[in-house]
Coordinates of C-alpha atoms and ligand atoms in Angstrom, one line a residue:
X590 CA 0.0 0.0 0.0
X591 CA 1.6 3.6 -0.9
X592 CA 1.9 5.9 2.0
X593 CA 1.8 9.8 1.7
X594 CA 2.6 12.5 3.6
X595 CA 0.3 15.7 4.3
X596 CA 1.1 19.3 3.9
X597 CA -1.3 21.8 5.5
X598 CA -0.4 25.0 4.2
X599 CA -2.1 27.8 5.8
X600 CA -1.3 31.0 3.7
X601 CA -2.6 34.8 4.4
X602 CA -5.5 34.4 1.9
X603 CA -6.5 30.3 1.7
X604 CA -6.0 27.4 3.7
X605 CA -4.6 24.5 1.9
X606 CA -3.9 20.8 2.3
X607 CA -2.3 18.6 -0.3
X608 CA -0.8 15.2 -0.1
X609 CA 2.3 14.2 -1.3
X610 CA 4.0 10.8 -2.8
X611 CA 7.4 9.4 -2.3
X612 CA 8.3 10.8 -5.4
X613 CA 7.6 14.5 -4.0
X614 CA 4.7 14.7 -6.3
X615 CA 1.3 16.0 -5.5
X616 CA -1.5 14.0 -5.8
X617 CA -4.3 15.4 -4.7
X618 CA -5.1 19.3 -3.3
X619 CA -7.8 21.0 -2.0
X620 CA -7.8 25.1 -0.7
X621 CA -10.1 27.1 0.5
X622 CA -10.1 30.9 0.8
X623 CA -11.3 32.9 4.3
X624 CA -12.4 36.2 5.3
X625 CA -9.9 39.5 5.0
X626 CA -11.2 41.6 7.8
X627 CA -10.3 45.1 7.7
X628 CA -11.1 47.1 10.8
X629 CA -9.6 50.2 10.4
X630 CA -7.9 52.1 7.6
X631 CA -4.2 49.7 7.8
X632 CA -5.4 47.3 9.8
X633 CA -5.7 43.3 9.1
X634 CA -7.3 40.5 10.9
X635 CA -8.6 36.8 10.3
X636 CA -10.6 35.2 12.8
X637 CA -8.8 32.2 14.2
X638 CA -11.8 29.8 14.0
X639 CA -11.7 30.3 10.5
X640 CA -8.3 29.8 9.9
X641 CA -8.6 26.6 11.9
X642 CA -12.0 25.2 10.5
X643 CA -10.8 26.1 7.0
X644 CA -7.4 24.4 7.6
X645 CA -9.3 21.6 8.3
X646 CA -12.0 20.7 6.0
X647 CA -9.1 21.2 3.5
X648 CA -7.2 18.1 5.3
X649 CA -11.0 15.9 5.1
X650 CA -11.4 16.9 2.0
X651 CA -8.0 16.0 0.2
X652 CA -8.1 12.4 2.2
X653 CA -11.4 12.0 0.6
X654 CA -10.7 13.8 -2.6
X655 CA -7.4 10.7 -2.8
X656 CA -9.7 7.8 -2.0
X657 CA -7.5 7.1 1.0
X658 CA -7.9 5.9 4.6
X659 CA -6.3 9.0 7.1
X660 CA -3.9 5.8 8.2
X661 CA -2.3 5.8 4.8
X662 CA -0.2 9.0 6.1
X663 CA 2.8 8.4 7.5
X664 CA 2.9 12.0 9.2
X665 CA 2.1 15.7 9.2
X666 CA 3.8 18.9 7.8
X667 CA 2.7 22.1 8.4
X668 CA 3.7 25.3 6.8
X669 CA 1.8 29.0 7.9
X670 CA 1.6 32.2 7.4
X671 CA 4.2 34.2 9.1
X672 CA 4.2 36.8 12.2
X673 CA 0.2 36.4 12.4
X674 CA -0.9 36.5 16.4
X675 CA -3.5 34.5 18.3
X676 CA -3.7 34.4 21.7
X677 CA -6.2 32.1 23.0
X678 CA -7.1 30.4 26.4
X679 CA -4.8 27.6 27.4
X680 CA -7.8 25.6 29.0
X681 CA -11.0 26.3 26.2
X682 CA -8.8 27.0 23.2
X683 CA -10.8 30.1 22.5
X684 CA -9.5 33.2 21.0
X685 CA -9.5 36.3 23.3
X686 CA -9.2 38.3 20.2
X687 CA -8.9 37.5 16.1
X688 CA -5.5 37.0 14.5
X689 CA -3.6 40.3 13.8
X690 CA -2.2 39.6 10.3
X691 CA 1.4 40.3 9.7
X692 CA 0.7 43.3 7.1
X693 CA -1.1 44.8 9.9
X694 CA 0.1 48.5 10.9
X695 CA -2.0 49.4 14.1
X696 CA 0.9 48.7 16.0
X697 CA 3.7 51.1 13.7
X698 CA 3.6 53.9 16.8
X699 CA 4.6 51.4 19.1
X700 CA 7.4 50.8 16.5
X701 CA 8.8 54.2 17.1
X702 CA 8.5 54.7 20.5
X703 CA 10.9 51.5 20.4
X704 CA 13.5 53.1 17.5
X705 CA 13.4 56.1 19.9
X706 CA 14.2 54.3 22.9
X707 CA 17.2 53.7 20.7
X708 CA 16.0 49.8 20.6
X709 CA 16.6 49.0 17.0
X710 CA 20.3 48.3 17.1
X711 CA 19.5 45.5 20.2
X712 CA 16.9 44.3 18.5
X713 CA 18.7 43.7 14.8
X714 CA 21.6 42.8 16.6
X715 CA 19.7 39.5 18.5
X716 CA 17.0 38.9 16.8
X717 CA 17.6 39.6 13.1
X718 CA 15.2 42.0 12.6
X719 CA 14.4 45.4 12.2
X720 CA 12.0 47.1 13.9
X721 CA 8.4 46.6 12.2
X722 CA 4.9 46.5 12.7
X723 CA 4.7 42.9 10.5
X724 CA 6.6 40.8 13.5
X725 CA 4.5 39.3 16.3
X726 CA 6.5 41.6 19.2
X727 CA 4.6 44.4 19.3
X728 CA 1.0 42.4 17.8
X729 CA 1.5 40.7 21.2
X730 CA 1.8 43.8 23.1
X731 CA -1.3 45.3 21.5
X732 CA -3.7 42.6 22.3
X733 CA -2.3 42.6 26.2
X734 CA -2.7 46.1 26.5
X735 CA -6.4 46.6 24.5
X736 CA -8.6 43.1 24.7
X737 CA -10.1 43.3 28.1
X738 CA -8.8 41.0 31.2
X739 CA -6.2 39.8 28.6
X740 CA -2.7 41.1 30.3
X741 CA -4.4 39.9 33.8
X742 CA -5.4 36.5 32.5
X743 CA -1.5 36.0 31.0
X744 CA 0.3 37.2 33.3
X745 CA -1.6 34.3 35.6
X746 CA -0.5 31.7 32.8
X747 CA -4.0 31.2 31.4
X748 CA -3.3 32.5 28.0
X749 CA -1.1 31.3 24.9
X750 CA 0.5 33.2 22.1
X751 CA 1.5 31.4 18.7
X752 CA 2.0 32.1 15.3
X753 CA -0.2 30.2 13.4
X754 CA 1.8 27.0 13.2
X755 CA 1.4 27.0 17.1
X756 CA -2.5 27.7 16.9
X757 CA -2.8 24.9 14.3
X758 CA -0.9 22.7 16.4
X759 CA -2.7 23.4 19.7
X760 CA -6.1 22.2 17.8
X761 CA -4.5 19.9 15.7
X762 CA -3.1 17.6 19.3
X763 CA -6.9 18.7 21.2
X764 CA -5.1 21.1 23.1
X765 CA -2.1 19.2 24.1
X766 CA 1.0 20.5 22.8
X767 CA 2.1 24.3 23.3
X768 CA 4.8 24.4 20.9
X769 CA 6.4 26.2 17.9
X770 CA 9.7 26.0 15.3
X771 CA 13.1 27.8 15.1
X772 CA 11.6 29.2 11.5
X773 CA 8.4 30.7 12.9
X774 CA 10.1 31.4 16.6
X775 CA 12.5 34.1 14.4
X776 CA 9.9 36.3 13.3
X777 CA 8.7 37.1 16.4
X778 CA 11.0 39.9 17.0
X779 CA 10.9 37.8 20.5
X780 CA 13.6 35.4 19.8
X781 CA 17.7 35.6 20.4
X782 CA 18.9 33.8 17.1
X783 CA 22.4 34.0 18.6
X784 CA 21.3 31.0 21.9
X785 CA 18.0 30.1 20.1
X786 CA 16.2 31.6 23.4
X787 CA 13.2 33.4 23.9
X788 CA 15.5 36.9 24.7
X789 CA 14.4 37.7 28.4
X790 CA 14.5 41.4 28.0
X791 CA 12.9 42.5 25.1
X792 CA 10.1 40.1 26.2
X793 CA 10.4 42.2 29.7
X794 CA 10.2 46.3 27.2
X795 CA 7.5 44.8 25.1
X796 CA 5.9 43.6 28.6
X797 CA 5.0 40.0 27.2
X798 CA 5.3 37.3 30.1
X799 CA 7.4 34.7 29.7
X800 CA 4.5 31.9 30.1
X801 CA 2.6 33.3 26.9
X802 CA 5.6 31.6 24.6
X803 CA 5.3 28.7 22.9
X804 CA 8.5 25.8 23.2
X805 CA 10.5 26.0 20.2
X806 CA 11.8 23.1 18.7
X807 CA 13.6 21.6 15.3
X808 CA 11.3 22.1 12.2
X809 CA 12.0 18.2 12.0
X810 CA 11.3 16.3 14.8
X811 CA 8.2 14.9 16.7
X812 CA 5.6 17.9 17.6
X813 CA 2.8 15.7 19.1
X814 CA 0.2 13.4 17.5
X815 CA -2.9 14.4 15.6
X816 CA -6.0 13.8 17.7
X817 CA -7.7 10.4 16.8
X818 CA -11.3 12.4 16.6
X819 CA -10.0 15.1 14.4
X820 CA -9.3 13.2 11.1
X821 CA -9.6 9.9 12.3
X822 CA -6.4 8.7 13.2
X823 CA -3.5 9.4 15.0
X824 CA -0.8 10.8 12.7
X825 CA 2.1 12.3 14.0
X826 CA 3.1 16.0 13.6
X827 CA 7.0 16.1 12.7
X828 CA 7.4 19.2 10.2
X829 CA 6.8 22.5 11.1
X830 CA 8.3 25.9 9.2
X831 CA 7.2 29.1 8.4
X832 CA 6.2 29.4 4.5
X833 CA 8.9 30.8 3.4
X834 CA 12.0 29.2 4.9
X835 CA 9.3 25.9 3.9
X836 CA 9.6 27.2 0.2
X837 CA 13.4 27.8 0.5
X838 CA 13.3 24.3 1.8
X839 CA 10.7 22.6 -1.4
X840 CA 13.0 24.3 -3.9
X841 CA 15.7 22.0 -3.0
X842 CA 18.1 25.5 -1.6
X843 CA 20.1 23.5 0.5
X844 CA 23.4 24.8 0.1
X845 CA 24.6 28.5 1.2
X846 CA 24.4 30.7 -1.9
X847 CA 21.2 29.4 -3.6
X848 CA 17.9 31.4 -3.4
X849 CA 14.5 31.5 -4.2
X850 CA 11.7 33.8 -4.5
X851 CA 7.9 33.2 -3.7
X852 CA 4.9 35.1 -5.4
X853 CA 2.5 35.4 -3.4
X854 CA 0.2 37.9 -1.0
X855 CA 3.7 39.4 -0.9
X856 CA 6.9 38.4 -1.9
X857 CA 9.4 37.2 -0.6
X858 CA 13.3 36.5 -1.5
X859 CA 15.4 33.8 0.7
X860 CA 18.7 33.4 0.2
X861 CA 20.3 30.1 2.3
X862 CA 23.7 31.3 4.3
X863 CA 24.2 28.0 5.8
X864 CA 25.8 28.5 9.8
X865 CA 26.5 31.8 9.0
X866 CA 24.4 34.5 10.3
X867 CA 25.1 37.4 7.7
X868 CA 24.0 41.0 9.3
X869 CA 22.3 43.2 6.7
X870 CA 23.7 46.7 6.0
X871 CA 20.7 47.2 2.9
X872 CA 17.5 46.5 5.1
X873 CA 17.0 42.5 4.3
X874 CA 16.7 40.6 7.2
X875 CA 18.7 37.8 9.5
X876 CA 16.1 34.9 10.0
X877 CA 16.7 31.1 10.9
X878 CA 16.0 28.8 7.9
X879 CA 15.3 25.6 10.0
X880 CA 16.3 23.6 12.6
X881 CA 17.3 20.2 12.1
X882 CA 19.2 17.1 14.0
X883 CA 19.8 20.3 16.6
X884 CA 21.6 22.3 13.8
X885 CA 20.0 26.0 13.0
X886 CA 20.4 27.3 9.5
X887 CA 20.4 30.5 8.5
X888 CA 18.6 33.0 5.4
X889 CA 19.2 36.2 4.6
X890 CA 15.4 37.7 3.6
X891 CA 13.9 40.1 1.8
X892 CA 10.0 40.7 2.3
X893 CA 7.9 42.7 0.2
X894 CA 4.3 42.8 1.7
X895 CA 1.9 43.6 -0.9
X896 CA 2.5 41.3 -4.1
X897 CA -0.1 39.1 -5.9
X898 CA -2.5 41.4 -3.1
X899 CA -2.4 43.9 -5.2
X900 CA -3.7 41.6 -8.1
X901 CA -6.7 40.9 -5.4
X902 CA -7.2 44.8 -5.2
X903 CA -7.5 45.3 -8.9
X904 CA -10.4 42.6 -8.2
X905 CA -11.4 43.1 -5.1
X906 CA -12.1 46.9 -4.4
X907 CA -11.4 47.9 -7.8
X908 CA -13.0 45.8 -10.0
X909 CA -10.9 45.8 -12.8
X910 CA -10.6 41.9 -13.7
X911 CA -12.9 39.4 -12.5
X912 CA -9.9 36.5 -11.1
X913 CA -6.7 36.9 -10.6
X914 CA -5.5 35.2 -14.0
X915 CA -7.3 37.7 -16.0
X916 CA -4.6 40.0 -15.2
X917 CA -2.4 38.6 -17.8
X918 CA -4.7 38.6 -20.5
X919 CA -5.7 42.6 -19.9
X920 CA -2.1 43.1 -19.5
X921 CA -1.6 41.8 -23.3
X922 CA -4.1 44.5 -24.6
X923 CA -0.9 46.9 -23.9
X924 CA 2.5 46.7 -24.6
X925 CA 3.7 48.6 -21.9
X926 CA 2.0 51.0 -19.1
X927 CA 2.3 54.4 -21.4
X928 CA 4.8 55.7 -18.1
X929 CA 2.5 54.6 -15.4
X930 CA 3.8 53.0 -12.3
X931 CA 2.0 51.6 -9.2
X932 CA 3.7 51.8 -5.9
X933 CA 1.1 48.9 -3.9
X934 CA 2.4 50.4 -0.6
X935 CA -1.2 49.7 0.9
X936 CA 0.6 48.8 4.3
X937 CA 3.9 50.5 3.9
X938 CA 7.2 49.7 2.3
X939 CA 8.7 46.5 3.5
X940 CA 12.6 45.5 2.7
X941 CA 15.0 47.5 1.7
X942 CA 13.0 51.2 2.1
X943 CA 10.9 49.9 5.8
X944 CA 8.9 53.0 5.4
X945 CA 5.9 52.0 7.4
X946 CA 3.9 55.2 6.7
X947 CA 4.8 54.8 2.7
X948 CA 1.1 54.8 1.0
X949 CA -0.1 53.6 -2.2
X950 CA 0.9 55.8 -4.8
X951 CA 0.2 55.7 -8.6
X952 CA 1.9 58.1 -11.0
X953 CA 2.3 59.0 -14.7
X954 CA -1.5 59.0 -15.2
X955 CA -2.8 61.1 -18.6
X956 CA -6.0 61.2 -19.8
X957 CA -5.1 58.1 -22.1
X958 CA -4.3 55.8 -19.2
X959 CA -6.7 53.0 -19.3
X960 CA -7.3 49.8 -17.5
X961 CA -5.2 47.5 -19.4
X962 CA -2.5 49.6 -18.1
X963 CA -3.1 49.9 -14.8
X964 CA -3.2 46.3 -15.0
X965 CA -0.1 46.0 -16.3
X966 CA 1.6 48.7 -13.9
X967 CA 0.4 46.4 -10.9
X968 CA 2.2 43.3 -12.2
X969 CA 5.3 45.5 -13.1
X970 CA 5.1 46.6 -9.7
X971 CA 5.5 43.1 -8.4
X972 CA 8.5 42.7 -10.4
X973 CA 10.0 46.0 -9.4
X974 CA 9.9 44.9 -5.9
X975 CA 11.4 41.8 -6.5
X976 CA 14.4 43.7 -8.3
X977 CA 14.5 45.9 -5.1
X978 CA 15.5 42.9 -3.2
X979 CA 17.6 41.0 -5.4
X980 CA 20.1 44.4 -5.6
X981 CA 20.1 44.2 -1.6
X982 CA 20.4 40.4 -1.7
X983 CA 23.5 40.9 -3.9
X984 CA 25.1 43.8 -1.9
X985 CA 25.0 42.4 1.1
X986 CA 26.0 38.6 0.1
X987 CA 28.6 39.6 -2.8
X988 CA 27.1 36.8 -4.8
X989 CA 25.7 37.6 -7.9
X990 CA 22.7 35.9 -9.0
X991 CA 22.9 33.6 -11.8
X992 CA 19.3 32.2 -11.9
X993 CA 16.3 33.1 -9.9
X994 CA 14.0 30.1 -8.9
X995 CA 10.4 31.2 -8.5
X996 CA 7.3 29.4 -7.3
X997 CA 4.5 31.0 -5.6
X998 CA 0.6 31.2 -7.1
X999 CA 1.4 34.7 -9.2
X1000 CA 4.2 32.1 -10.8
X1001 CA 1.2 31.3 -13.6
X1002 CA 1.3 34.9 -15.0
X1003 CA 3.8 34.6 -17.7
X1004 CA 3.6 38.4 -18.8
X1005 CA 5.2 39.0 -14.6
X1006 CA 7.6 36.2 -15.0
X1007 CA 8.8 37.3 -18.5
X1008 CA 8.8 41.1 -17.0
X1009 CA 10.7 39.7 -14.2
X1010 CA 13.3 37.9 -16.3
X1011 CA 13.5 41.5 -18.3
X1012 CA 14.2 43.8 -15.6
X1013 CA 16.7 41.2 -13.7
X1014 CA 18.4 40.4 -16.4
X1015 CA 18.9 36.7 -15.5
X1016 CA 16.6 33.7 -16.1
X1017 CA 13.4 33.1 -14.0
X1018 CA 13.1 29.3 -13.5
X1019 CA 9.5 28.2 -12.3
X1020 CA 10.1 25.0 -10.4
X1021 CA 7.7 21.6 -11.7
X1022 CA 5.8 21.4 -8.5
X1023 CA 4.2 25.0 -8.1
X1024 CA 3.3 24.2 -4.2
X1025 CA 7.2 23.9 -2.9
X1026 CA 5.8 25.5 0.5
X1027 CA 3.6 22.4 1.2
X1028 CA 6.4 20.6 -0.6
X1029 CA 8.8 21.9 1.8
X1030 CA 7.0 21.4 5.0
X1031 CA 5.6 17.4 3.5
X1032 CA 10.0 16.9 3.2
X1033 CA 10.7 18.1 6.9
X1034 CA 8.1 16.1 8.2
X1035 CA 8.9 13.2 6.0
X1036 CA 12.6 13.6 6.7
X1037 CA 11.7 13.2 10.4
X1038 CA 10.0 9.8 10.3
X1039 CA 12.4 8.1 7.8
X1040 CA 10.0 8.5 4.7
X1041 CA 12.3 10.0 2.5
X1042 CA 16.5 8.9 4.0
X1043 CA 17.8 12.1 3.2
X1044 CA 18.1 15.3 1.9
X1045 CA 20.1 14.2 -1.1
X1046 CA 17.5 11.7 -2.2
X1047 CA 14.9 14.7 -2.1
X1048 CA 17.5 17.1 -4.0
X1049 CA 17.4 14.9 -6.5
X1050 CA 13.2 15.4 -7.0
X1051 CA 13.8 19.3 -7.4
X1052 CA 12.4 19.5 -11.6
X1053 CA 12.7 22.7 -13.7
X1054 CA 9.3 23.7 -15.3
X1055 CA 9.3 26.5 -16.9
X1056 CA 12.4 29.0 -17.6
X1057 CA 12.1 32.6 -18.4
X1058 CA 15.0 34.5 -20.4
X1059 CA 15.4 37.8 -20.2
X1060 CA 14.5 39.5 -23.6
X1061 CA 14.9 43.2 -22.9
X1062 CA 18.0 45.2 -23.9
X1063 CA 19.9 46.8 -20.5
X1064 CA 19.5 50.3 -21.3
X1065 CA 16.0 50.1 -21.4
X1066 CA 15.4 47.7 -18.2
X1067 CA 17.5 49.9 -16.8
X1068 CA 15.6 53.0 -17.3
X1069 CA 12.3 51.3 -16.8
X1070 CA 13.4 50.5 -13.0
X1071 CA 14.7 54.1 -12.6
X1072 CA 11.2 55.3 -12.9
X1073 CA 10.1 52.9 -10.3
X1074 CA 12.6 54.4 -8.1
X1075 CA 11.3 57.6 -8.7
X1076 CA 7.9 56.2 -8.1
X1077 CA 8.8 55.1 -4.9
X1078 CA 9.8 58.1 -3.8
X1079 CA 6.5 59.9 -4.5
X1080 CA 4.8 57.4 -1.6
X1081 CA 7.3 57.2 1.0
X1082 CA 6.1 58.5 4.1
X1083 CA 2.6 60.0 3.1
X1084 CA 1.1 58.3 6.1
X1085 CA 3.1 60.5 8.8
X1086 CA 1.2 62.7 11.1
X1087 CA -2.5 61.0 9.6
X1088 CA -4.5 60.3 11.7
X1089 CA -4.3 56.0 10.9
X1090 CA -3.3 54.6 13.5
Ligands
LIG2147 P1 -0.6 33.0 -0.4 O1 0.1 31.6 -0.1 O2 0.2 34.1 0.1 O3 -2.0 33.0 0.0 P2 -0.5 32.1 -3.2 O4 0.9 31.6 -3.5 O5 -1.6 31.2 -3.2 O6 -0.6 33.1 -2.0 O7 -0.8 33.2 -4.4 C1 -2.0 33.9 -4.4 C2 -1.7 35.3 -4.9 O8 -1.2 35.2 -6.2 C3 -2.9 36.2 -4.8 O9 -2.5 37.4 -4.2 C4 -3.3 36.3 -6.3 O10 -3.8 37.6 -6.5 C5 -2.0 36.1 -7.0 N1 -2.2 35.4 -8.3 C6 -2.7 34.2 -8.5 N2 -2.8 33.9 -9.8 C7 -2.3 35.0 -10.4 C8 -2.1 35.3 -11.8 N3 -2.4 34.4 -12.8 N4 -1.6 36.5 -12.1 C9 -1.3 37.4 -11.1 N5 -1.4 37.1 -9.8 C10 -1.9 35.9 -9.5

């Protein structure tokens, strides 16, 4: 009888769950998109039963969906969406307030009082990151300080925080296990990458007690077992990673020096640096790739936070295409955007400018600006971004890129991949399996109970799909992303002094 193993990917906009062969090959998926909530101007939330009850019908439904029994997996990966908060009651499992998203801003003020109080430098120096409304730090701080009877309830140890691995987990076990990974643990702006600690002090200035944190361990080892009345059976847990160091991992970046990039709500570029912890001088950021048999390794990271989202918004709000895909097609009507650009900084600028009060911005309109290239200045603006980070990448690493591997769901557009390829100047490879973040977290857990030996055998299942070459001349790339600079410019720091807060 084959075994499989199963991937629950929990992204920003759909839960996911697909199951994977020995081969690394899908073979059966099934997603399902939840509820944006937007409370305030800048402000994102999910509600946490959501992101659990969607999480799990997806896992039902691709067991069905296969034909097979829930005892045909051999164990459980899970792969989240990053920085997201939920605190909920240790005992009842209920939320005390829904999850604050990662692009969430409310807490940017909070951000400053901590640069002022000349925090920044401690912070980069132990945990990696700079000082940002999109980790879980100052999310923490916020619910604490504004949900009712919260900060009395955790200081008494009643309460948990997790990421959304954690919260999965907690449901996932009926409550039993408490526990998070190195991956996930780094974006908390709460973790000492240098001892893998929880760092006692800045959990004392952000006044987040010590009992709220979840136990951190390897992304591949034993979490805890799936609850028999959940799905069924009991299936072990024995992956867990955030979804990008996940995707770094699917893509088969094993060795220091390769990198990847993801398309998705945002975008984000991981480059693997093995042991060594490289400290950013262009605004990317020092994160922990994964733990494994008790060895950490490390990324350097770019993160741009409004991506394929701003495909959503042409749909969503703007009505300009009906799905997502259509983008490409109303894109075609033009050849170009007739000078238009479209900063998407709907939650401010994330790496390298981390301008958290940079606004969405478009510029360059004249009375012949139409949809089509509106359209088209969105998915330029994805590849702009991307560019944005690869120059860091390179500055900061001294190693050029020769290739860019890509996966992500914006991946199908080819008029933003071939763009992409244009205005890097190197080729954009689009990896066979399109889901390397479930891929990646199915390895870790299957690496963990002996399904696949090791990671050379999985190396070996890494396929190129698709490969984009660039086709653009220099000089005119290079003018093209000039403009964008410009562009970028025009909506940094409109947000200062508003009243959004
Ligand atoms: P996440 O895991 O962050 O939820 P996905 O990797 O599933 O994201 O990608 C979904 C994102 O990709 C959405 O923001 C969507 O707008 C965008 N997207 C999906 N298909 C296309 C497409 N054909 N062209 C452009 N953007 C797309």
């Amino acid at each position: 009888m084959p075994t499989y193993i199963l991937a629950l990917d929990q992204g920003t906009t759909s839960s996911r769950s697909i199951l994977f062969d020995k081969s690394g090959t899908p073979v059966a998926q099934v997603s399902k998109e939840f509820r944006q909530i937007y409370p305030n101007p800048g402000w994102v939330e999910h509600d946490p039963m959501e992101i659990w009850e969607s999480q799990l019908f997806t896992a039902k439904e691709v067991i069905k969906k296969a034909g097979i029994s829930p005892s045909d997996i051999e164990a459980v990966g899970i792969t989240n969406q990053r920085e997201t908060t939920i605190i909920w009651d240790r005992v009842s499992g209920k939320p005390v307030y829904n999850a604050i998203v990662w692009q969430c801003r409310r807490t940017s003020q909070l951000c400053d009082e901590l640069k002022k109080d000349n925090m920044e430098p401690v912070i980069r120096e132990k945990t990696g990151l700079v000082v940002d409304a999109y980790f879980s730090g100052t999310k923490i701080k916020w619910i604490l300080d504004n949900v009712e009877g919260a900060r009395s309830r955790a200081e008494k140890g009643e309460l948990c925080f997790g990421t959304v691995d954690s919260w999965l987990l907690y449901n996932l076990t009926g409550g039993k296990v408490h526990a998070t990974d190195f991956s996930n643990a780094s974006r908390t702006m709460l973790f000492n990458i240098n001892d893998n600690k929880w760092d006692e002090s800045i959990a004392k200035r952000l006044s987040v007690p010590e009992s709220l944190l979840p136990e951190v361990r390897n992304s591949s080892g034993y979490f805890g077992k799936i609850d028999k009345t959940v799905l069924g059976a009991e299936i072990p847990i024995t992956g867990i990673a955030g979804d990008q160091q996940a995707a770094l991992f699917g893509q088969g970046c094993f060795e220091k020096g390769l990198a990847k990039n993801t398309y998705g709500t945002g975008c984000f570029l991981l480059m693997n640096t093995g042991e060594e912890r490289f400290t950013s001088s262009h605004g990317l950021l020092t994160t922990q790739a994964w733990g494994m048999n008790d060895k950490v390794d490390y990324a350097l990271e770019g993160s741009v936070f409004i991506a394929g989202a701003a495909i959503q918004w042409l749909r969503d709000e703007m009505k300009l295409i009906s799905h997502a895909s259509e983008s490409e097609e109303v894109a075609k009507e033009v050849d170009d955007t007739a000078g238009v650009y479209f900063v998407p900084a709907f939650v401010g600028l994330g790496a390298p400018y981390w301008d958290m009060y940079a606004r969405g911005t478009v510029v360059g309109l004249t009375r012949g600006t139409g949809r089509a290239h509106m359209v088209r200045a969105a998915l330029e603006a994805i590849a702009y971004q991307v560019k944005d980070l690869v120059l860091a990448m390179e500055a900061d690493s001294k190693i050029e890129l020769k290739e860019l591997r890509a996966d992500g769901g914006a991946v199908a557009n080819s008029v933003l991949m071939q763009f992409q390829a244009d205005i890097l100047g190197v080729p954009l490879v689009v990896s066979k399996v399109a889901e390397t973040t479930a891929l990646g977290a199915a390895y870790m857990a299957g690496l963990a109970v002996g399904f696949w030996k090791d990671m050379n055998e999985i190396a070996c299942h890494w396929q190129e799909g698709k490969r984009y070459l660039p086709r653009m001349d220099k000089e005119g790339a290079d003018c093209r992303y000039a403009g964008w600079k410009r562009a970028v410019e025009r909506a940094k720091g409109w947000a200062v002094g508003h009243s959004e807060r």
